[in-house]
Amino acid sequence: MRLKPIFALMSLALAIPRVLVYTRTLGYRHDSIPTAIATLSSNGPTHSIEFEFTEDPTQFADENLSRFDGIMFVSTSEEVLNGPQQDAMARYLRSGGVYVGVHSASACLYNDTVYLQAVGAYFDYHPSLQPATFIRLTSHPATSPLPDRWTFTEEVYYWRQDPRNQSATILLTVEEGSYINDAASTGNYTFGSPHPIAWFIENPQYGGKVGRSFYTSLGHTNETWNDGIFIAHVFGGLKWALDGATTRAYGAGVVGNNDTVANVSGSVSGTSAAASTSASPVSPSGPASQPSSGAQGLSVASAAIAAAAGLLTIL
Ligand SMILES: *[C@@H]1O[C@H](CO)[C@@H](O)[C@H](O)[C@H]1NC(C)=O
Ligand SMILES: *[C@@H]1O[C@H](CO)[C@@H](O)[C@H](O)[C@H]1NC(C)=O
Ligand SMILES: *[C@@H]1O[C@H](CO)[C@@H](O)[C@H](O)[C@H]1NC(C)=O
Ligand SMILES: *[C@@H]1O[C@H](CO)[C@@H](O)[C@H](O)[C@H]1NC(C)=O
Ligand SMILES: *[C@@H]1O[C@H](CO)[C@@H](O)[C@H](O)[C@H]1NC(C)=O
Ligand SMILES: *[C@@H]1O[C@H](CO)[C@@H](O)[C@H](O)[C@H]1NC(C)=O
Ligand SMILES: *[C@@H]1O[C@H](CO)[C@@H](O)[C@H](O)[C@H]1NC(C)=O
């Protein structure tokens, strides 16, 4: 049953997209970061995505970044890259690399124009954590798993800019009467209506052979990261961004995973090893979740090799 996504991928490409997940914080640190890492790593094989997790800013150098189809910032805070590292990320994005941001990914690199173009808007403030009702605006892989009105306990972010100014299409908004705005802006900002909560950018404005971008402001708590609907939302957005096919895993571009099927086993077991050192095990619940284990990663790898072998025979 799990083989289906692998077969689907193999018919399109001979490599699994590899995504660098960056969780470095120099300001506020979310205690849900280990849960986020565990959720991403345990669900990666289901979606045929290989994750590497890091808080090491030296990864942001041309050669290192060129191995990745996507960069994912999860709950980062403040100035998590220096100038040359920001420049390397800008070159990466202009080379077709994909950007995905989750939650306080919008609360870092405040003076980086290219980062703003990738993430869409910078965080201003949020009212206290409380239940709120989020409303789906558009049908998209990131929103199709969601109910039309989705009420749960989550932070409602306010912005310093309108992401629509960065060519964003807003996917989710919030019902303003569903929560109490008990905090104040840090400036005199406007961010347009409806209130942006999650969005995608088909053609980010940094130029070059751009890859797609996806951002969601949800993802504050462990409960959110264990919610199957949220997991499907994040993976829907990530897969949509990768499916822009601007990278090597999709047979295009100059960045991304160019390992052929002969190396699939190595790359998938590498993912499991990375996950086991950086993530504490959790038991995610919900339809999109899947237990995490190295053995499972290897069995998926074997399936991928079998699938690829089948394909090669046909070809
Ligand atoms: C969230 O989970 C982490 C472990 O993954 C734990 O350390 C932290 O205390 C949890 N946070 C809350 C609020 O329960
Ligand atoms: C990234 O590349 C630089 C320069 O090539 C190297 O010094 C550094 O160790 C690399 N970082 C990682 C995490 O691989
Ligand atoms: C961003 O730029 C402003 C204006 O030049 C400066 O005051 C501020 O210190 C900078 N912030 C960071 C984090 O570099
Ligand atoms: C959007 O962009 C326009 C023109 O580029 C600018 O005048 C306006 O201030 C921007 N608005 C926001 C909220 O960023
Ligand atoms: C906020 O900005 C708007 C338009 O940019 C302006 O009309 C208003 O006076 C400003 N308010 C404050 C308190 O500065
Ligand atoms: C993959 O890309 C690297 C450069 O990043 C290159 O050295 C290597 O030869 C490529 N491998 C294949 C199989 O194309
Ligand atoms: C497969 O991976 C190994 C080790 O990472 C590397 O030495 C070898 O060149 C790779 N083969 C191909 C075809 O990319």
CSV table of C-alpha atoms and ligand atoms in Angstrom, one decimal:
chain,number,residue,atom,x,y,z
A,1,MET,CA,0.0,0.0,0.0
A,2,ARG,CA,2.8,2.4,0.9
A,3,LEU,CA,4.4,1.7,-2.5
A,4,LYS,CA,2.0,3.8,-4.4
A,5,PRO,CA,3.7,7.2,-3.8
A,6,ILE,CA,7.1,5.7,-4.7
A,7,PHE,CA,5.8,4.3,-8.0
A,8,ALA,CA,4.2,7.6,-8.7
A,9,LEU,CA,7.4,9.5,-8.1
A,10,MET,CA,9.5,7.0,-10.0
A,11,SER,CA,7.5,7.5,-13.1
A,12,LEU,CA,8.4,11.2,-13.0
A,13,ALA,CA,11.9,11.2,-11.7
A,14,LEU,CA,14.8,9.0,-10.6
A,15,ALA,CA,15.6,10.8,-7.4
A,16,ILE,CA,13.8,11.6,-4.2
A,17,PRO,CA,13.6,15.3,-3.4
A,18,ARG,CA,15.9,16.2,-0.5
A,19,VAL,CA,14.9,19.1,1.8
A,20,LEU,CA,17.0,20.9,4.4
A,21,VAL,CA,15.0,21.8,7.5
A,22,TYR,CA,16.5,24.7,9.4
A,23,THR,CA,15.4,25.2,13.0
A,24,ARG,CA,18.0,27.5,14.4
A,25,THR,CA,16.8,30.2,16.9
A,26,LEU,CA,18.6,33.2,18.3
A,27,GLY,CA,15.5,34.7,19.9
A,28,TYR,CA,12.3,32.9,21.1
A,29,ARG,CA,12.7,29.1,20.9
A,30,HIS,CA,9.5,27.0,20.4
A,31,ASP,CA,9.5,23.9,22.6
A,32,SER,CA,7.6,22.2,19.7
A,33,ILE,CA,10.7,22.1,17.5
A,34,PRO,CA,11.6,18.5,18.5
A,35,THR,CA,8.0,17.5,17.8
A,36,ALA,CA,8.1,19.2,14.4
A,37,ILE,CA,11.3,17.4,13.5
A,38,ALA,CA,9.9,14.0,14.6
A,39,THR,CA,6.7,14.6,12.6
A,40,LEU,CA,8.5,15.6,9.4
A,41,SER,CA,11.0,12.7,9.7
A,42,SER,CA,8.3,10.1,10.4
A,43,ASN,CA,6.1,11.3,7.5
A,44,GLY,CA,8.9,11.8,5.0
A,45,PRO,CA,9.0,8.3,3.6
A,46,THR,CA,5.2,8.3,3.1
A,47,HIS,CA,5.5,11.3,0.9
A,48,SER,CA,8.8,10.2,-0.7
A,49,ILE,CA,10.7,13.2,0.7
A,50,GLU,CA,14.1,13.0,2.3
A,51,PHE,CA,14.7,15.5,5.1
A,52,GLU,CA,18.0,16.6,6.7
A,53,PHE,CA,17.7,18.6,9.9
A,54,THR,CA,20.2,21.2,10.9
A,55,GLU,CA,20.8,24.3,13.1
A,56,ASP,CA,24.3,24.7,11.6
A,57,PRO,CA,24.4,28.0,9.6
A,58,THR,CA,27.5,26.8,7.6
A,59,GLN,CA,25.1,24.7,5.6
A,60,PHE,CA,24.2,27.9,3.9
A,61,ALA,CA,27.1,27.9,1.4
A,62,ASP,CA,26.7,27.3,-2.3
A,63,GLU,CA,28.1,23.8,-2.5
A,64,ASN,CA,26.3,22.5,0.5
A,65,LEU,CA,22.9,24.0,-0.5
A,66,SER,CA,23.2,22.7,-4.1
A,67,ARG,CA,22.4,19.1,-2.7
A,68,PHE,CA,18.9,20.2,-1.7
A,69,ASP,CA,15.7,20.6,-3.7
A,70,GLY,CA,14.1,22.7,-1.0
A,71,ILE,CA,15.0,24.7,2.2
A,72,MET,CA,12.4,24.6,4.9
A,73,PHE,CA,12.6,27.1,7.8
A,74,VAL,CA,10.6,25.8,10.8
A,75,SER,CA,10.1,28.1,13.9
A,76,THR,CA,13.3,30.0,13.4
A,77,SER,CA,13.9,33.3,15.1
A,78,GLU,CA,16.0,36.4,14.7
A,79,GLU,CA,19.2,36.7,12.6
A,80,VAL,CA,19.9,33.0,12.0
A,81,LEU,CA,22.3,33.6,9.1
A,82,ASN,CA,25.1,36.1,8.6
A,83,GLY,CA,25.5,38.2,5.5
A,84,PRO,CA,27.4,35.7,3.3
A,85,GLN,CA,25.1,32.9,4.4
A,86,GLN,CA,22.1,35.1,3.4
A,87,ASP,CA,23.8,35.7,0.0
A,88,ALA,CA,24.3,31.9,-0.5
A,89,MET,CA,20.6,31.3,0.2
A,90,ALA,CA,19.7,34.1,-2.3
A,91,ARG,CA,21.8,32.5,-5.0
A,92,TYR,CA,20.2,29.1,-4.1
A,93,LEU,CA,16.7,30.6,-4.5
A,94,ARG,CA,17.6,32.2,-7.8
A,95,SER,CA,18.8,28.8,-9.0
A,96,GLY,CA,15.4,27.2,-8.7
A,97,GLY,CA,15.6,26.1,-5.1
A,98,VAL,CA,12.3,25.8,-3.3
A,99,TYR,CA,11.4,27.7,-0.1
A,100,VAL,CA,8.9,26.6,2.6
A,101,GLY,CA,8.4,28.4,5.9
A,102,VAL,CA,6.4,27.3,8.9
A,103,HIS,CA,5.3,29.4,11.9
A,104,SER,CA,8.0,31.8,13.1
A,105,ALA,CA,10.0,31.3,9.9
A,106,SER,CA,8.5,34.8,9.3
A,107,ALA,CA,10.3,36.1,12.4
A,108,CYS,CA,13.9,36.0,11.2
A,109,LEU,CA,16.3,37.7,8.8
A,110,TYR,CA,14.3,40.9,9.1
A,111,ASN,CA,16.7,42.9,6.8
A,112,ASP,CA,17.0,40.3,4.0
A,113,THR,CA,15.1,41.5,0.9
A,114,VAL,CA,15.3,38.1,-0.8
A,115,TYR,CA,14.1,36.3,2.3
A,116,LEU,CA,11.1,38.6,2.4
A,117,GLN,CA,10.4,37.8,-1.2
A,118,ALA,CA,10.5,34.1,-0.3
A,119,VAL,CA,8.5,34.1,3.0
A,120,GLY,CA,6.1,36.8,1.9
A,121,ALA,CA,5.8,39.0,5.0
A,122,TYR,CA,7.5,39.5,8.4
A,123,PHE,CA,5.8,38.6,11.7
A,124,ASP,CA,4.6,41.7,13.7
A,125,TYR,CA,2.8,40.2,16.8
A,126,HIS,CA,0.3,37.7,17.9
A,127,PRO,CA,-2.6,37.7,20.3
A,128,SER,CA,-2.3,35.2,23.2
A,129,LEU,CA,-2.7,31.5,22.3
A,130,GLN,CA,-6.4,30.6,22.2
A,131,PRO,CA,-8.9,28.8,20.0
A,132,ALA,CA,-9.5,30.5,16.6
A,133,THR,CA,-11.4,29.6,13.4
A,134,PHE,CA,-9.3,29.5,10.3
A,135,ILE,CA,-11.1,29.7,6.9
A,136,ARG,CA,-10.1,28.1,3.7
A,137,LEU,CA,-10.1,30.5,0.8
A,138,THR,CA,-8.7,28.5,-2.1
A,139,SER,CA,-8.5,24.9,-3.2
A,140,HIS,CA,-4.9,23.9,-3.3
A,141,PRO,CA,-2.9,20.8,-2.2
A,142,ALA,CA,-2.2,22.6,1.1
A,143,THR,CA,-5.8,23.3,1.8
A,144,SER,CA,-7.7,20.3,0.2
A,145,PRO,CA,-7.1,18.2,3.4
A,146,LEU,CA,-8.7,21.0,5.6
A,147,PRO,CA,-12.3,21.6,6.6
A,148,ASP,CA,-13.8,24.8,5.2
A,149,ARG,CA,-13.8,26.2,8.8
A,150,TRP,CA,-11.1,24.8,11.1
A,151,THR,CA,-11.3,25.7,14.8
A,152,PHE,CA,-8.4,24.8,17.1
A,153,THR,CA,-5.9,26.4,19.5
A,154,GLU,CA,-3.3,28.2,17.5
A,155,GLU,CA,-1.5,31.6,17.3
A,156,VAL,CA,-3.0,34.2,14.9
A,157,TYR,CA,-0.1,36.1,13.4
A,158,TYR,CA,-0.2,39.8,12.4
A,159,TRP,CA,2.2,41.1,9.7
A,160,ARG,CA,4.5,44.0,8.9
A,161,GLN,CA,3.7,43.7,5.2
A,162,ASP,CA,1.0,42.4,2.9
A,163,PRO,CA,2.3,39.1,1.4
A,164,ARG,CA,0.1,39.9,-1.7
A,165,ASN,CA,2.8,42.5,-2.4
A,166,GLN,CA,5.2,39.6,-3.0
A,167,SER,CA,2.7,38.0,-5.5
A,168,ALA,CA,1.4,35.7,-2.8
A,169,THR,CA,-2.0,34.0,-3.2
A,170,ILE,CA,-3.7,33.7,0.2
A,171,LEU,CA,-4.8,30.2,1.1
A,172,LEU,CA,-6.2,30.6,4.6
A,173,THR,CA,-7.6,33.5,6.6
A,174,VAL,CA,-9.0,33.8,10.1
A,175,GLU,CA,-12.5,34.7,11.3
A,176,GLU,CA,-11.8,37.9,13.2
A,177,GLY,CA,-14.7,37.4,15.6
A,178,SER,CA,-13.4,34.0,16.6
A,179,TYR,CA,-10.6,35.1,18.9
A,180,ILE,CA,-9.8,38.1,21.1
A,181,ASN,CA,-7.0,40.4,19.9
A,182,ASP,CA,-5.4,41.1,23.2
A,183,ALA,CA,-2.0,42.4,22.0
A,184,ALA,CA,-0.7,45.4,20.1
A,185,SER,CA,1.2,46.0,17.0
A,186,THR,CA,4.9,47.0,17.2
A,187,GLY,CA,4.4,49.6,14.4
A,188,ASN,CA,1.9,51.2,12.1
A,189,TYR,CA,1.6,48.3,9.6
A,190,THR,CA,-1.1,47.2,7.1
A,191,PHE,CA,-1.3,43.8,5.6
A,192,GLY,CA,-4.5,43.9,3.6
A,193,SER,CA,-7.7,41.8,3.7
A,194,PRO,CA,-8.6,39.1,4.1
A,195,HIS,CA,-6.1,38.6,7.0
A,196,PRO,CA,-3.3,36.3,5.6
A,197,ILE,CA,-2.6,33.1,7.6
A,198,ALA,CA,-1.1,30.8,4.9
A,199,TRP,CA,-0.1,31.4,1.3
A,200,PHE,CA,1.9,30.3,-1.7
A,201,ILE,CA,4.0,32.2,-4.2
A,202,GLU,CA,4.2,30.8,-7.7
A,203,ASN,CA,6.8,33.2,-9.0
A,204,PRO,CA,8.8,34.8,-6.2
A,205,GLN,CA,10.2,38.1,-7.2
A,206,TYR,CA,13.9,37.5,-6.7
A,207,GLY,CA,14.4,36.6,-10.3
A,208,GLY,CA,16.4,33.9,-11.9
A,209,LYS,CA,15.0,30.4,-12.5
A,210,VAL,CA,12.9,30.6,-9.4
A,211,GLY,CA,11.3,27.8,-7.5
A,212,ARG,CA,8.0,28.0,-5.8
A,213,SER,CA,7.4,29.2,-2.2
A,214,PHE,CA,4.9,28.1,0.5
A,215,TYR,CA,4.4,29.6,3.9
A,216,THR,CA,2.0,28.8,6.8
A,217,SER,CA,1.9,30.7,10.1
A,218,LEU,CA,0.3,27.8,11.9
A,219,GLY,CA,2.5,25.3,13.9
A,220,HIS,CA,3.0,26.8,17.4
A,221,THR,CA,2.2,23.8,19.7
A,222,ASN,CA,3.1,20.1,20.0
A,223,GLU,CA,-0.7,19.4,19.5
A,224,THR,CA,-0.7,21.2,16.2
A,225,TRP,CA,2.4,19.2,15.0
A,226,ASN,CA,0.6,16.0,16.0
A,227,ASP,CA,-2.6,16.9,14.2
A,228,GLY,CA,-3.1,14.9,11.1
A,229,ILE,CA,-4.9,17.8,9.4
A,230,PHE,CA,-2.0,20.2,10.0
A,231,ILE,CA,0.5,17.5,8.9
A,232,ALA,CA,-1.4,17.1,5.6
A,233,HIS,CA,-1.5,20.9,5.2
A,234,VAL,CA,2.3,21.2,5.6
A,235,PHE,CA,3.1,18.3,3.3
A,236,GLY,CA,0.5,19.5,0.8
A,237,GLY,CA,2.3,22.9,0.6
A,238,LEU,CA,5.8,21.4,0.6
A,239,LYS,CA,4.9,18.9,-2.2
A,240,TRP,CA,3.2,21.6,-4.3
A,241,ALA,CA,6.3,23.7,-4.0
A,242,LEU,CA,8.6,20.9,-5.0
A,243,ASP,CA,6.3,19.9,-7.8
A,244,GLY,CA,7.2,23.2,-9.5
A,245,ALA,CA,9.9,20.9,-10.9
A,246,THR,CA,12.7,23.4,-10.9
A,247,THR,CA,15.3,21.1,-9.3
A,248,ARG,CA,17.4,18.1,-10.0
A,249,ALA,CA,15.2,15.5,-8.3
A,250,TYR,CA,12.7,16.4,-11.1
A,251,GLY,CA,15.3,16.3,-13.8
A,252,ALA,CA,15.7,20.0,-14.0
A,253,GLY,CA,17.7,22.9,-12.7
A,254,VAL,CA,21.2,23.1,-11.1
A,255,VAL,CA,20.3,22.4,-7.4
A,256,GLY,CA,18.8,19.4,-5.7
A,257,ASN,CA,19.3,15.7,-5.3
A,258,ASN,CA,20.9,14.2,-8.4
A,259,ASP,CA,21.4,10.7,-6.8
A,260,THR,CA,20.2,8.1,-9.3
A,261,VAL,CA,18.1,5.1,-8.1
A,262,ALA,CA,21.3,3.2,-7.5
A,263,ASN,CA,21.8,5.5,-4.6
A,264,VAL,CA,18.3,5.6,-3.2
A,265,SER,CA,19.0,3.1,-0.5
A,266,GLY,CA,21.9,5.2,0.8
A,267,SER,CA,20.0,8.4,0.8
A,268,VAL,CA,16.9,7.0,2.6
A,269,SER,CA,18.9,5.2,5.3
A,270,GLY,CA,20.9,8.4,5.7
A,271,THR,CA,17.6,10.2,6.4
A,272,SER,CA,16.7,7.7,9.1
A,273,ALA,CA,20.1,8.1,10.7
A,274,ALA,CA,19.7,11.9,10.7
A,275,ALA,CA,16.3,11.6,12.2
A,276,SER,CA,17.3,9.3,15.0
A,277,THR,CA,20.0,11.6,16.2
A,278,SER,CA,18.0,14.8,16.1
A,279,ALA,CA,14.4,13.8,16.9
A,280,SER,CA,12.8,12.3,20.0
A,281,PRO,CA,10.2,9.7,19.1
A,282,VAL,CA,6.6,10.8,19.3
A,283,SER,CA,3.4,9.0,18.3
A,284,PRO,CA,1.7,11.4,15.8
A,285,SER,CA,-2.0,10.8,15.4
A,286,GLY,CA,-4.2,11.4,12.4
A,287,PRO,CA,-4.5,10.2,8.9
A,288,ALA,CA,-1.3,11.5,7.5
A,289,SER,CA,0.9,10.2,10.3
A,290,GLN,CA,3.1,7.1,10.3
A,291,PRO,CA,5.3,5.5,12.9
A,292,SER,CA,9.0,6.3,12.6
A,293,SER,CA,11.6,3.7,12.3
A,294,GLY,CA,14.9,3.1,10.5
A,295,ALA,CA,13.7,-0.3,9.4
A,296,GLN,CA,10.7,1.2,7.7
A,297,GLY,CA,12.9,3.7,5.9
A,298,LEU,CA,15.0,0.9,4.6
A,299,SER,CA,11.9,-1.1,3.5
A,300,VAL,CA,10.7,1.9,1.6
A,301,ALA,CA,14.2,2.2,0.0
A,302,SER,CA,14.0,-1.4,-1.1
A,303,ALA,CA,10.6,-0.7,-2.6
A,304,ALA,CA,12.0,2.2,-4.4
A,305,ILE,CA,14.8,0.1,-5.8
A,306,ALA,CA,12.3,-2.6,-6.8
A,307,ALA,CA,10.1,0.1,-8.5
A,308,ALA,CA,13.0,1.6,-10.3
A,309,ALA,CA,14.3,-1.8,-11.4
A,310,GLY,CA,10.9,-2.5,-12.8
A,311,LEU,CA,10.9,0.8,-14.6
A,312,LEU,CA,14.4,0.3,-16.0
A,313,THR,CA,13.4,-3.1,-17.3
A,314,ILE,CA,10.4,-1.6,-19.1
A,315,LEU,CA,12.5,1.2,-20.5
B,1,LIG,C1,6.4,19.7,23.6
B,1,LIG,O1,7.2,18.5,23.3
B,1,LIG,C2,8.5,18.6,23.8
B,1,LIG,C3,9.2,17.3,23.5
B,1,LIG,O2,9.1,17.0,22.1
B,1,LIG,C4,8.5,18.8,25.3
B,1,LIG,O3,9.9,19.0,25.7
B,1,LIG,C5,7.7,20.1,25.6
B,1,LIG,O4,7.7,20.2,27.0
B,1,LIG,C6,6.4,19.9,25.0
B,1,LIG,N1,5.7,21.2,25.3
B,1,LIG,C7,4.5,21.3,26.0
B,1,LIG,C8,3.9,22.6,26.2
B,1,LIG,O5,4.0,20.3,26.4
B,2,LIG,C1,29.4,23.7,4.2
B,2,LIG,O1,30.5,24.1,3.3
B,2,LIG,C2,31.6,24.7,3.9
B,2,LIG,C3,32.6,25.2,2.9
B,2,LIG,O2,32.7,24.3,1.8
B,2,LIG,C4,32.2,23.8,5.0
B,2,LIG,O3,33.3,24.4,5.6
B,2,LIG,C5,31.1,23.4,6.0
B,2,LIG,O4,31.6,22.5,6.9
B,2,LIG,C6,29.9,22.9,5.3
B,2,LIG,N1,28.9,22.7,6.3
B,2,LIG,C7,28.2,21.6,6.4
B,2,LIG,C8,27.2,21.5,7.5
B,2,LIG,O5,28.4,20.6,5.7
B,3,LIG,C1,18.1,46.2,10.0
B,3,LIG,O1,18.3,47.5,9.4
B,3,LIG,C2,18.0,48.6,10.3
B,3,LIG,C3,18.0,49.9,9.5
B,3,LIG,O2,19.2,49.9,8.7
B,3,LIG,C4,18.9,48.6,11.5
B,3,LIG,O3,18.6,49.6,12.3
B,3,LIG,C5,18.8,47.3,12.2
B,3,LIG,O4,19.7,47.2,13.2
B,3,LIG,C6,19.0,46.1,11.2
B,3,LIG,N1,18.7,44.9,11.9
B,3,LIG,C7,19.4,43.8,11.8
B,3,LIG,C8,18.9,42.6,12.6
B,3,LIG,O5,20.4,43.7,11.1
B,4,LIG,C1,2.5,47.2,-1.3
B,4,LIG,O1,3.3,47.7,-2.4
B,4,LIG,C2,2.9,49.0,-2.7
B,4,LIG,C3,3.7,49.4,-4.0
B,4,LIG,O2,4.7,48.6,-4.2
B,4,LIG,C4,3.3,49.9,-1.5
B,4,LIG,O3,3.0,51.2,-1.8
B,4,LIG,C5,2.5,49.5,-0.3
B,4,LIG,O4,3.0,50.2,0.8
B,4,LIG,C6,2.7,48.0,0.0
B,4,LIG,N1,1.9,47.7,1.0
B,4,LIG,C7,2.2,46.8,2.0
B,4,LIG,C8,1.1,46.6,3.0
B,4,LIG,O5,3.2,46.2,2.0
B,5,LIG,C1,-0.6,54.9,10.3
B,5,LIG,O1,-0.4,55.0,8.8
B,5,LIG,C2,-1.5,55.6,8.2
B,5,LIG,C3,-1.3,55.4,6.7
B,5,LIG,O2,0.0,55.0,6.3
B,5,LIG,C4,-1.6,57.0,8.6
B,5,LIG,O3,-2.7,57.6,8.0
B,5,LIG,C5,-1.8,57.1,10.1
B,5,LIG,O4,-1.8,58.4,10.6
B,5,LIG,C6,-0.7,56.3,10.8
B,5,LIG,N1,-1.0,56.2,12.3
B,5,LIG,C7,-0.1,56.5,13.2
B,5,LIG,C8,-0.6,56.4,14.6
B,5,LIG,O5,1.0,56.8,12.9
B,6,LIG,C1,25.6,15.6,-8.9
B,6,LIG,O1,26.0,16.9,-8.8
B,6,LIG,C2,27.3,17.1,-8.3
B,6,LIG,C3,27.6,18.6,-8.2
B,6,LIG,O2,26.8,19.1,-7.2
B,6,LIG,C4,28.3,16.5,-9.3
B,6,LIG,O3,29.6,16.6,-8.8
B,6,LIG,C5,28.0,15.0,-9.5
B,6,LIG,O4,28.8,14.5,-10.5
B,6,LIG,C6,26.5,14.9,-9.9
B,6,LIG,N1,26.2,13.4,-10.0
B,6,LIG,C7,25.5,13.0,-11.0
B,6,LIG,C8,25.2,11.5,-10.9
B,6,LIG,O5,25.0,13.6,-11.9
B,7,LIG,C1,26.4,6.9,-4.9
B,7,LIG,O1,26.8,7.3,-3.6
B,7,LIG,C2,28.2,7.1,-3.3
B,7,LIG,C3,28.4,7.5,-1.8
B,7,LIG,O2,27.7,8.5,-1.4
B,7,LIG,C4,29.1,7.8,-4.3
B,7,LIG,O3,30.4,7.5,-4.0
B,7,LIG,C5,28.7,7.4,-5.7
B,7,LIG,O4,29.5,8.2,-6.6
B,7,LIG,C6,27.3,7.6,-6.0
B,7,LIG,N1,26.9,7.1,-7.3
B,7,LIG,C7,26.2,7.8,-8.1
B,7,LIG,C8,25.9,7.1,-9.4
B,7,LIG,O5,25.9,8.9,-8.0
